[in-house]
């Protein structure tokens, strides 16, 4: 098969599209012909060696965590899947034409959802859902989602609204200008606040919770707005001044696969209730260009089509 192979840590140029041995489905595994993968920050951080202390690469190796595709072979002991099923998941080594996925972390693509589009969803939608769930927010309570225009943020906003919460979307001042006319209007929040505007932050009402996808200095300002007994949940670094607010619970959230969550979020995308913008679709062979573009920033997902 062809795959995007990494022989050493470095910039996007170390991603080489070349021949690589076909993977073989073992017990409890499924062989999937990849339709598409997508570019996530963890992919280019891993390529650059920034995660080698806890998520190293063995060279030559593959990267990628999002996958959508079609089942081509079933390993021993697998039940519930058949050859020809359209599936998607968070997996490993997904920048390739073929990928072995553990059946336990595989989900069927909901009927009516485009197979290529499905590749944009696993990591960001599950992460956003689990970030919001970590806040324990209830109907009628107020939560601020920081980085709400991003894909994890959008997923957190949707989850909060599904729980009946009042949602304030924390986005940049320049994005607020586009709320009524651009992509930001699809975020789905009740209110918007510019997180790079100190006055706007100071004027925030007391919050029951914050769901943070950005971190940094903004986090240090926002934790002060959480009510005593509230929670500050983050998928990035926790506020460095958290010790000054002992009445606020802090939670560092790591995404874990959950089939029901992925199916729930994917059905929301299919039904138009949740929008995960896709900015580009590039051939798998152009993974280096795709990662270079992703590292420059932007809210839309970049898909790699196999």
PDB file of N, CA and C in Angstrom, residues 71-111:
ATOM      1  N   UNK A  71     -14.776  -1.516   5.443  1.00  0.00           N
ATOM      2  CA  UNK A  71     -14.206  -2.760   5.955  1.00  0.00           C
ATOM      3  C   UNK A  71     -13.881  -3.694   4.795  1.00  0.00           C
ATOM      4  N   UNK A  72     -12.626  -4.195   4.764  1.00  0.00           N
ATOM      5  CA  UNK A  72     -12.235  -5.132   3.708  1.00  0.00           C
ATOM      6  C   UNK A  72     -11.885  -6.515   4.251  1.00  0.00           C
ATOM      7  N   UNK A  73     -11.613  -6.615   5.551  1.00  0.00           N
ATOM      8  CA  UNK A  73     -11.326  -7.926   6.138  1.00  0.00           C
ATOM      9  C   UNK A  73     -11.612  -7.886   7.635  1.00  0.00           C
ATOM     10  N   UNK A  74     -12.144  -8.992   8.136  1.00  0.00           N
ATOM     11  CA  UNK A  74     -12.490  -9.120   9.550  1.00  0.00           C
ATOM     12  C   UNK A  74     -11.507 -10.070  10.223  1.00  0.00           C
ATOM     13  N   UNK A  75     -10.910  -9.654  11.326  1.00  0.00           N
ATOM     14  CA  UNK A  75     -10.008 -10.511  12.070  1.00  0.00           C
ATOM     15  C   UNK A  75     -10.765 -11.517  12.924  1.00  0.00           C
ATOM     16  N   UNK A  76     -10.060 -12.529  13.436  1.00  0.00           N
ATOM     17  CA  UNK A  76     -10.700 -13.546  14.279  1.00  0.00           C
ATOM     18  C   UNK A  76     -11.367 -12.938  15.506  1.00  0.00           C
ATOM     19  N   UNK A  77     -12.553 -13.431  15.808  1.00  0.00           N
ATOM     20  CA  UNK A  77     -13.240 -13.018  17.028  1.00  0.00           C
ATOM     21  C   UNK A  77     -14.026 -11.731  16.931  1.00  0.00           C
ATOM     22  N   UNK A  78     -14.073 -11.124  15.754  1.00  0.00           N
ATOM     23  CA  UNK A  78     -14.793  -9.859  15.603  1.00  0.00           C
ATOM     24  C   UNK A  78     -16.253 -10.129  15.269  1.00  0.00           C
ATOM     25  N   UNK A  79     -17.143  -9.467  15.988  1.00  0.00           N
ATOM     26  CA  UNK A  79     -18.567  -9.562  15.716  1.00  0.00           C
ATOM     27  C   UNK A  79     -19.145  -8.162  15.517  1.00  0.00           C
ATOM     28  N   UNK A  80     -20.205  -8.078  14.777  1.00  0.00           N
ATOM     29  CA  UNK A  80     -20.893  -6.802  14.614  1.00  0.00           C
ATOM     30  C   UNK A  80     -20.482  -6.011  13.391  1.00  0.00           C
ATOM     31  N   UNK A  81     -19.453  -6.478  12.674  1.00  0.00           N
ATOM     32  CA  UNK A  81     -19.014  -5.793  11.462  1.00  0.00           C
ATOM     33  C   UNK A  81     -18.923  -6.800  10.320  1.00  0.00           C
ATOM     34  N   UNK A  82     -19.162  -6.296   9.105  1.00  0.00           N
ATOM     35  CA  UNK A  82     -19.091  -7.139   7.913  1.00  0.00           C
ATOM     36  C   UNK A  82     -18.275  -6.434   6.841  1.00  0.00           C
ATOM     37  N   UNK A  83     -17.706  -7.223   5.934  1.00  0.00           N
ATOM     38  CA  UNK A  83     -16.996  -6.649   4.798  1.00  0.00           C
ATOM     39  C   UNK A  83     -17.955  -5.751   4.023  1.00  0.00           C
ATOM     40  N   UNK A  84     -17.516  -4.537   3.714  1.00  0.00           N
ATOM     41  CA  UNK A  84     -18.347  -3.572   3.003  1.00  0.00           C
ATOM     42  C   UNK A  84     -18.958  -2.516   3.894  1.00  0.00           C
ATOM     43  N   UNK A  85     -18.928  -2.708   5.209  1.00  0.00           N
ATOM     44  CA  UNK A  85     -19.464  -1.696   6.123  1.00  0.00           C
ATOM     45  C   UNK A  85     -18.670  -0.395   6.003  1.00  0.00           C
ATOM     46  N   UNK A  86     -19.373   0.713   6.014  1.00  0.00           N
ATOM     47  CA  UNK A  86     -18.719   2.018   6.080  1.00  0.00           C
ATOM     48  C   UNK A  86     -18.526   2.378   7.553  1.00  0.00           C
ATOM     49  N   UNK A  87     -17.281   2.671   7.921  1.00  0.00           N
ATOM     50  CA  UNK A  87     -16.933   2.838   9.333  1.00  0.00           C
ATOM     51  C   UNK A  87     -16.068   4.076   9.534  1.00  0.00           C
ATOM     52  N   UNK A  88     -15.965   4.511  10.801  1.00  0.00           N
ATOM     53  CA  UNK A  88     -15.069   5.600  11.156  1.00  0.00           C
ATOM     54  C   UNK A  88     -14.640   5.425  12.604  1.00  0.00           C
ATOM     55  N   UNK A  89     -13.539   6.099  12.975  1.00  0.00           N
ATOM     56  CA  UNK A  89     -12.989   5.879  14.311  1.00  0.00           C
ATOM     57  C   UNK A  89     -11.832   6.818  14.587  1.00  0.00           C
ATOM     58  N   UNK A  90     -11.441   6.850  15.871  1.00  0.00           N
ATOM     59  CA  UNK A  90     -10.121   7.340  16.270  1.00  0.00           C
ATOM     60  C   UNK A  90      -9.233   6.103  16.335  1.00  0.00           C
ATOM     61  N   UNK A  91      -8.141   6.122  15.599  1.00  0.00           N
ATOM     62  CA  UNK A  91      -7.279   4.945  15.528  1.00  0.00           C
ATOM     63  C   UNK A  91      -5.814   5.402  15.485  1.00  0.00           C
ATOM     64  N   UNK A  92      -4.937   4.555  14.998  1.00  0.00           N
ATOM     65  CA  UNK A  92      -3.526   4.890  14.815  1.00  0.00           C
ATOM     66  C   UNK A  92      -3.143   4.607  13.366  1.00  0.00           C
ATOM     67  N   UNK A  93      -2.137   5.331  12.879  1.00  0.00           N
ATOM     68  CA  UNK A  93      -1.559   5.056  11.554  1.00  0.00           C
ATOM     69  C   UNK A  93      -2.579   5.205  10.431  1.00  0.00           C
ATOM     70  N   UNK A  94      -3.343   6.305  10.483  1.00  0.00           N
ATOM     71  CA  UNK A  94      -4.446   6.466   9.535  1.00  0.00           C
ATOM     72  C   UNK A  94      -4.064   7.185   8.242  1.00  0.00           C
ATOM     73  N   UNK A  95      -2.851   7.749   8.175  1.00  0.00           N
ATOM     74  CA  UNK A  95      -2.396   8.384   6.930  1.00  0.00           C
ATOM     75  C   UNK A  95      -1.897   7.293   5.984  1.00  0.00           C
ATOM     76  N   UNK A  96      -2.794   6.454   5.518  1.00  0.00           N
ATOM     77  CA  UNK A  96      -2.412   5.313   4.696  1.00  0.00           C
ATOM     78  C   UNK A  96      -3.620   4.834   3.903  1.00  0.00           C
ATOM     79  N   UNK A  97      -3.359   3.983   2.901  1.00  0.00           N
ATOM     80  CA  UNK A  97      -4.461   3.454   2.108  1.00  0.00           C
ATOM     81  C   UNK A  97      -5.208   2.347   2.828  1.00  0.00           C
ATOM     82  N   UNK A  98      -4.513   1.661   3.747  1.00  0.00           N
ATOM     83  CA  UNK A  98      -5.115   0.605   4.553  1.00  0.00           C
ATOM     84  C   UNK A  98      -4.762   0.843   6.011  1.00  0.00           C
ATOM     85  N   UNK A  99      -5.674   0.462   6.903  1.00  0.00           N
ATOM     86  CA  UNK A  99      -5.429   0.683   8.327  1.00  0.00           C
ATOM     87  C   UNK A  99      -6.119  -0.420   9.129  1.00  0.00           C
ATOM     88  N   UNK A 100      -5.397  -0.954  10.095  1.00  0.00           N
ATOM     89  CA  UNK A 100      -5.989  -1.924  11.020  1.00  0.00           C
ATOM     90  C   UNK A 100      -6.540  -1.165  12.221  1.00  0.00           C
ATOM     91  N   UNK A 101      -7.791  -1.452  12.556  1.00  0.00           N
ATOM     92  CA  UNK A 101      -8.456  -0.772  13.668  1.00  0.00           C
ATOM     93  C   UNK A 101      -9.037  -1.825  14.609  1.00  0.00           C
ATOM     94  N   UNK A 102      -8.871  -1.614  15.903  1.00  0.00           N
ATOM     95  CA  UNK A 102      -9.489  -2.519  16.866  1.00  0.00           C
ATOM     96  C   UNK A 102     -11.000  -2.385  16.762  1.00  0.00           C
ATOM     97  N   UNK A 103     -11.689  -3.496  16.676  1.00  0.00           N
ATOM     98  CA  UNK A 103     -13.143  -3.468  16.516  1.00  0.00           C
ATOM     99  C   UNK A 103     -13.814  -2.732  17.669  1.00  0.00           C
ATOM    100  N   UNK A 104     -13.206  -2.766  18.835  1.00  0.00           N
ATOM    101  CA  UNK A 104     -13.794  -2.122  20.020  1.00  0.00           C
ATOM    102  C   UNK A 104     -13.880  -0.613  19.885  1.00  0.00           C
ATOM    103  N   UNK A 105     -13.066  -0.018  18.998  1.00  0.00           N
ATOM    104  CA  UNK A 105     -13.081   1.439  18.841  1.00  0.00           C
ATOM    105  C   UNK A 105     -13.641   1.867  17.485  1.00  0.00           C
ATOM    106  N   UNK A 106     -14.303   0.943  16.796  1.00  0.00           N
ATOM    107  CA  UNK A 106     -14.832   1.224  15.465  1.00  0.00           C
ATOM    108  C   UNK A 106     -16.335   1.479  15.542  1.00  0.00           C
ATOM    109  N   UNK A 107     -16.814   2.425  14.746  1.00  0.00           N
ATOM    110  CA  UNK A 107     -18.246   2.722  14.682  1.00  0.00           C
ATOM    111  C   UNK A 107     -18.685   2.743  13.223  1.00  0.00           C
ATOM    112  N   UNK A 108     -19.943   2.431  13.004  1.00  0.00           N
ATOM    113  CA  UNK A 108     -20.488   2.502  11.653  1.00  0.00           C
ATOM    114  C   UNK A 108     -20.921   3.932  11.357  1.00  0.00           C
ATOM    115  N   UNK A 109     -20.638   4.386  10.159  1.00  0.00           N
ATOM    116  CA  UNK A 109     -21.020   5.740   9.747  1.00  0.00           C
ATOM    117  C   UNK A 109     -22.544   5.805   9.653  1.00  0.00           C
ATOM    118  N   UNK A 110     -23.170   6.768  10.322  1.00  0.00           N
ATOM    119  CA  UNK A 110     -24.639   6.869  10.256  1.00  0.00           C
ATOM    120  C   UNK A 110     -25.119   7.022   8.815  1.00  0.00           C
ATOM    121  N   UNK A 111     -26.208   6.357   8.513  1.00  0.00           N
ATOM    122  CA  UNK A 111     -26.791   6.439   7.175  1.00  0.00           C
ATOM    123  C   UNK A 111     -27.128   7.892   6.854  1.00  0.00           C
TER     124      UNK A 111
END
